[in-house]
């Protein structure tokens, strides 16, 4: 039997990209799914593509920037399914703007969605997992959660912050049978750069060349499922871009020299 058969899995950012691919892969493995993001219509489109019974899918729109409704939404999930086995904190936005051109409002916006929205949802789900004495919390960070990069000061900061939060929490709940997996994807072929915000809050609307050549979201989703199955604590997904993580850790000066020469996109 699949690890995910009949498991209740809540996925944020389920309306596109990696979240959509995760929804499809998990539905095929027999999971019961809660699909969340802002765009209800897109969640319904994703739902229509899934191999799943209607009773096993709940569409639950949410805006990660609005944490006032988080606890009520979590209660809705518990009322429907009675438990939450896996929370996949995948929803997020990227940024494409120089630090000097980025208003503080945009720094805050990116932090509200990627960091505060994610930890608020996690804090609302955690008590149920602790009571169940089981659970798995996944957070989709990024390789820029491990090092900074051009045009991503706010985005990279929001992803770095997730590591501090989730590594601390993982230690605290180690003996409660609630696991934490931090995923750091490199380039994955989604609309992440198209949907990114610029310094004044407008949509970037450009597909980065490197993202377009990235790994497919389906392959990324399969690696995430393997990471959950094998109870990994941290998972790096990508191609040659992953070398930057090791270079930064062991040869920081050389890393600085090489990374500065990368294309600014
Ligand atoms: N693609 C990559 O190369 C890459 C690399 C590293 C990390 N990541 C991370 O992977 C995750 C998924 O991104 P993706 O690549 O699949 O990009 P994507 O196609 O743009 O998907 C982003 C998802 O997040 C949702 N979202 C955005 N703002 C939201 C908000 N305020 N409230 C709720 N949901 C929100 C979007 O749905 P709605 O618009 O419907 O709200 C969408 O479903 C993100 O956390 C991203 O940072 C991606």
Coordinates of C-alpha atoms and ligand atoms in Angstrom, one line a residue:
X1 CA 0.0 0.0 0.0
X2 CA 1.2 3.5 -0.8
X3 CA 2.6 5.6 2.1
X4 CA 0.0 8.2 1.1
X5 CA -3.1 6.0 0.8
X6 CA -6.0 7.7 2.8
X7 CA -3.6 10.2 4.3
X8 CA -5.1 13.7 4.7
X9 CA -2.7 16.1 3.0
X10 CA -3.1 19.9 2.9
X11 CA -1.3 21.6 0.0
X12 CA -0.9 25.4 -0.3
X13 CA -0.1 26.8 -3.7
X14 CA -2.0 23.9 -5.3
X15 CA -3.3 26.0 -8.2
X16 CA -0.1 25.8 -10.3
X17 CA 3.5 24.7 -10.7
X18 CA 4.9 22.5 -8.0
X19 CA 1.7 22.5 -5.9
X20 CA -0.4 21.3 -8.9
X21 CA 2.1 18.5 -9.6
X22 CA 2.1 17.5 -6.0
X23 CA -1.7 17.4 -6.0
X24 CA -1.7 15.2 -9.0
X25 CA 0.9 12.8 -7.7
X26 CA -0.7 12.5 -4.3
X27 CA -4.2 12.0 -5.7
X28 CA -2.8 9.1 -7.8
X29 CA -1.4 7.6 -4.6
X30 CA -4.8 7.7 -2.9
X31 CA -4.4 10.7 -0.6
X32 CA -7.3 12.8 0.6
X33 CA -6.4 16.4 -0.4
X34 CA -7.1 19.9 0.7
X35 CA -6.2 22.3 -2.1
X36 CA -5.4 25.9 -1.2
X37 CA -4.3 29.1 -2.8
X38 CA -6.1 32.4 -3.7
X39 CA -7.6 31.5 -7.1
X40 CA -10.6 29.3 -6.5
X41 CA -11.2 28.9 -10.3
X42 CA -7.7 27.5 -10.8
X43 CA -8.0 25.2 -7.8
X44 CA -11.2 23.8 -9.4
X45 CA -9.4 23.4 -12.7
X46 CA -6.7 21.4 -10.9
X47 CA -9.3 19.4 -9.1
X48 CA -11.0 18.4 -12.4
X49 CA -7.7 16.8 -13.6
X50 CA -7.2 14.6 -10.4
X51 CA -7.9 10.9 -10.3
X52 CA -9.9 11.2 -7.0
X53 CA -13.4 10.9 -5.6
X54 CA -15.2 14.2 -4.8
X55 CA -15.5 13.2 -1.1
X56 CA -11.7 13.0 -0.9
X57 CA -11.0 16.6 -2.1
X58 CA -11.7 19.8 -0.4
X59 CA -11.1 23.1 -2.2
X60 CA -10.2 25.7 0.5
X61 CA -9.2 29.1 -0.9
X62 CA -6.8 31.1 1.2
X63 CA -4.6 34.1 1.0
X64 CA -1.3 33.5 2.9
X65 CA -1.0 37.3 3.4
X66 CA -4.2 37.3 5.6
X67 CA -3.5 35.3 8.8
X68 CA -6.7 36.4 10.5
X69 CA -8.6 33.4 9.0
X70 CA -6.0 30.7 9.4
X71 CA -7.3 29.0 12.6
X72 CA -10.9 29.0 11.2
X73 CA -9.7 27.4 8.0
X74 CA -7.8 24.7 9.9
X75 CA -10.9 24.0 12.0
X76 CA -12.8 23.6 8.6
X77 CA -10.3 20.9 7.6
X78 CA -10.6 19.1 10.9
X79 CA -14.4 19.2 10.8
X80 CA -14.3 17.6 7.3
X81 CA -11.6 15.0 7.7
X82 CA -11.0 14.7 11.4
X83 CA -7.2 14.9 11.2
X84 CA -4.3 16.3 9.1
X85 CA -1.5 13.9 8.4
X86 CA 0.7 16.1 6.1
X87 CA 0.9 19.8 5.6
X88 CA 2.8 21.0 2.5
X89 CA 3.6 24.7 2.8
X90 CA 4.3 25.3 -0.9
X91 CA 2.5 28.6 -1.7
X92 CA 4.7 31.6 -2.2
X93 CA 5.8 34.5 -4.4
X94 CA 9.2 35.4 -5.8
X95 CA 10.7 38.8 -6.5
X96 CA 12.7 40.3 -9.3
X97 CA 14.1 43.8 -8.4
X98 CA 17.3 45.4 -7.2
X99 CA 17.4 46.1 -3.4
X100 CA 17.7 49.9 -4.2
X101 CA 14.5 49.8 -6.3
X102 CA 12.4 47.7 -3.9
X103 CA 10.0 49.5 -1.6
X104 CA 9.9 48.4 2.1
X105 CA 6.2 47.6 1.4
X106 CA 7.3 44.9 -1.0
X107 CA 9.9 43.5 1.4
X108 CA 7.0 43.2 3.9
X109 CA 4.6 41.7 1.4
X110 CA 7.0 39.0 0.4
X111 CA 7.7 38.3 4.1
X112 CA 4.0 38.2 4.9
X113 CA 3.2 35.6 2.2
X114 CA 6.3 33.4 2.3
X115 CA 7.2 33.6 6.0
X116 CA 4.3 34.8 8.2
X117 CA 1.6 33.1 6.1
X118 CA 3.5 29.8 6.2
X119 CA 4.3 29.8 9.9
X120 CA 0.7 30.9 10.8
X121 CA -0.7 27.9 9.0
X122 CA 1.9 25.7 10.6
X123 CA 1.1 27.0 14.1
X124 CA -2.6 26.4 13.5
X125 CA -2.1 22.8 12.3
X126 CA 0.6 21.8 14.8
X127 CA -1.6 21.4 17.9
X128 CA -3.7 18.8 16.0
X129 CA -0.6 16.9 14.9
X130 CA 0.7 16.9 18.5
X131 CA -2.6 15.6 19.8
X132 CA -2.6 12.9 17.1
X133 CA 1.0 12.1 18.0
X134 CA 1.8 12.0 14.3
X135 CA 2.3 14.3 11.4
X136 CA 4.6 15.6 8.7
X137 CA 5.2 19.2 7.9
X138 CA 6.9 20.1 4.7
X139 CA 8.1 23.6 3.7
X140 CA 9.2 24.5 0.2
X141 CA 12.1 26.9 0.6
X142 CA 14.6 27.4 -2.2
X143 CA 18.3 27.2 -2.9
X144 CA 18.2 30.9 -2.3
X145 CA 17.2 30.0 1.3
X146 CA 20.8 28.9 1.5
X147 CA 22.5 31.9 -0.2
X148 CA 21.5 35.3 -1.6
X149 CA 21.2 36.1 -5.3
X150 CA 20.7 39.1 -7.6
X151 CA 17.2 40.6 -7.6
X152 CA 15.9 38.5 -4.7
X153 CA 16.8 40.3 -1.5
X154 CA 13.3 40.0 -0.1
X155 CA 12.6 36.6 -1.5
X156 CA 15.9 35.1 -0.3
X157 CA 15.4 36.7 3.1
X158 CA 12.0 35.2 3.4
X159 CA 13.3 31.7 2.5
X160 CA 16.3 32.0 4.9
X161 CA 13.8 32.9 7.7
X162 CA 11.9 29.7 7.1
X163 CA 15.1 27.6 7.8
X164 CA 15.5 29.3 11.2
X165 CA 11.9 28.7 12.1
X166 CA 11.5 25.1 10.9
X167 CA 14.9 23.9 12.2
X168 CA 14.1 25.2 15.7
X169 CA 10.6 23.7 15.6
X170 CA 11.9 20.3 14.3
X171 CA 14.0 19.9 17.4
X172 CA 11.2 20.9 19.8
X173 CA 8.8 18.3 18.4
X174 CA 11.3 15.5 17.7
X175 CA 9.8 13.2 20.4
X176 CA 6.2 13.9 19.4
X177 CA 6.4 11.9 16.1
X178 CA 5.8 15.1 14.1
X179 CA 8.5 15.3 11.3
X180 CA 9.7 18.4 9.4
X181 CA 11.1 18.3 5.9
X182 CA 12.7 21.5 4.3
X183 CA 12.8 21.3 0.5
X184 CA 15.2 23.5 -1.4
X185 CA 14.5 23.4 -5.1
X186 CA 16.8 24.9 -7.7
X187 CA 15.3 25.8 -11.1
X188 CA 11.9 24.2 -11.6
X189 CA 10.0 25.0 -14.8
X190 CA 7.0 26.9 -13.4
X191 CA 5.6 30.4 -13.7
X192 CA 7.5 31.5 -10.5
X193 CA 9.4 34.3 -12.3
X194 CA 6.3 35.4 -14.4
X195 CA 4.3 35.7 -11.1
X196 CA 7.1 37.4 -9.2
X197 CA 6.7 40.9 -7.9
X198 CA 8.9 43.8 -8.9
X199 CA 10.1 46.7 -6.6
X200 CA 6.8 48.6 -7.0
X201 CA 4.6 45.6 -6.6
X202 CA 3.7 45.1 -10.3
X203 CA 3.9 41.6 -11.8
X204 CA 7.3 40.8 -13.4
X205 CA 5.7 38.9 -16.3
X206 CA 8.9 37.4 -17.6
X207 CA 9.9 33.8 -17.9
X208 CA 13.5 33.5 -16.8
X209 CA 15.6 31.6 -19.3
X210 CA 17.1 29.4 -16.6
X211 CA 13.7 28.6 -15.1
X212 CA 12.4 27.6 -18.5
X213 CA 15.3 25.1 -18.8
X214 CA 14.7 23.8 -15.3
X215 CA 13.4 20.5 -14.0
X216 CA 9.8 19.6 -14.6
X217 CA 7.4 20.2 -11.7
X218 CA 6.3 16.6 -12.0
X219 CA 9.8 15.3 -11.4
X220 CA 10.2 17.8 -8.5
X221 CA 7.0 16.5 -7.0
X222 CA 8.1 12.9 -7.2
X223 CA 11.4 13.8 -5.4
X224 CA 9.4 15.6 -2.7
X225 CA 7.2 12.5 -2.2
X226 CA 10.4 10.3 -2.0
X227 CA 11.8 12.7 0.6
X228 CA 8.6 12.4 2.7
X229 CA 8.6 8.6 2.4
X230 CA 12.3 8.4 3.5
X231 CA 11.8 11.0 6.3
X232 CA 14.5 13.3 5.0
X233 CA 15.1 16.5 7.0
X234 CA 16.4 18.6 4.1
X235 CA 16.1 17.9 0.4
X236 CA 17.9 19.7 -2.5
X237 CA 16.2 19.3 -5.9
X238 CA 17.6 20.5 -9.2
X239 CA 20.6 20.2 -11.5
X240 CA 24.0 21.9 -11.7
X241 CA 22.5 24.9 -9.8
X242 CA 22.7 22.7 -6.6
X243 CA 26.5 22.9 -6.7
X244 CA 26.3 26.5 -5.4
X245 CA 25.1 25.2 -2.0
X246 CA 28.2 23.1 -1.5
X247 CA 30.5 25.7 -2.9
X248 CA 29.1 28.3 -0.5
X249 CA 29.5 26.0 2.5
X250 CA 33.0 24.8 1.9
X251 CA 34.6 27.6 -0.3
X252 CA 32.7 30.8 0.5
X253 CA 35.1 33.2 -1.2
X254 CA 35.3 31.2 -4.4
X255 CA 31.5 31.0 -4.3
X256 CA 31.2 34.8 -4.1
X257 CA 33.5 35.2 -7.1
X258 CA 31.6 32.6 -9.2
X259 CA 28.1 33.6 -8.2
X260 CA 28.7 37.3 -9.1
X261 CA 29.3 36.2 -12.7
X262 CA 26.0 34.5 -13.1
X263 CA 23.3 36.0 -15.4
X264 CA 21.2 38.6 -13.5
X265 CA 17.6 37.3 -14.1
Ligands
LIG1 N1 10.0 27.2 -9.6 C1 11.2 27.3 -9.0 O1 12.2 27.4 -9.7 C2 11.3 27.4 -7.5 C3 12.5 27.3 -7.0 C4 12.7 27.3 -5.6 C5 11.5 27.4 -4.8 N2 10.3 27.5 -5.4 C6 9.1 27.6 -4.5 O2 8.2 26.7 -4.8 C7 6.9 27.1 -4.4 C8 5.9 26.9 -5.5 O3 6.2 27.8 -6.6 P1 6.1 27.4 -8.1 O4 7.4 27.4 -8.6 O5 5.2 26.3 -8.3 O6 5.5 28.8 -8.7 P2 4.0 29.2 -9.1 O7 3.5 28.4 -10.3 O8 4.0 30.7 -9.3 O9 3.1 28.8 -7.9 C9 3.0 29.6 -6.7 C10 1.7 29.1 -6.0 O10 1.6 29.9 -4.8 C11 0.3 30.4 -4.7 N3 0.3 31.7 -4.0 C12 1.0 32.8 -4.3 N4 0.7 33.8 -3.5 C13 -0.2 33.3 -2.6 C14 -0.9 33.9 -1.5 N5 -0.8 35.2 -1.1 N6 -1.7 33.1 -0.8 C15 -1.9 31.8 -1.2 N7 -1.3 31.2 -2.2 C16 -0.4 32.0 -2.9 C17 -0.2 30.6 -6.1 O11 -1.6 30.5 -6.2 P3 -2.6 31.7 -6.3 O12 -2.1 32.7 -7.3 O13 -3.9 31.0 -6.8 O14 -2.8 32.2 -5.0 C18 0.4 29.3 -6.8 O15 -0.4 28.2 -6.6 C19 7.1 28.6 -3.9 O16 7.2 28.6 -2.5 C20 8.4 28.9 -4.5 O17 9.1 29.9 -3.8 C21 10.1 27.5 -6.7

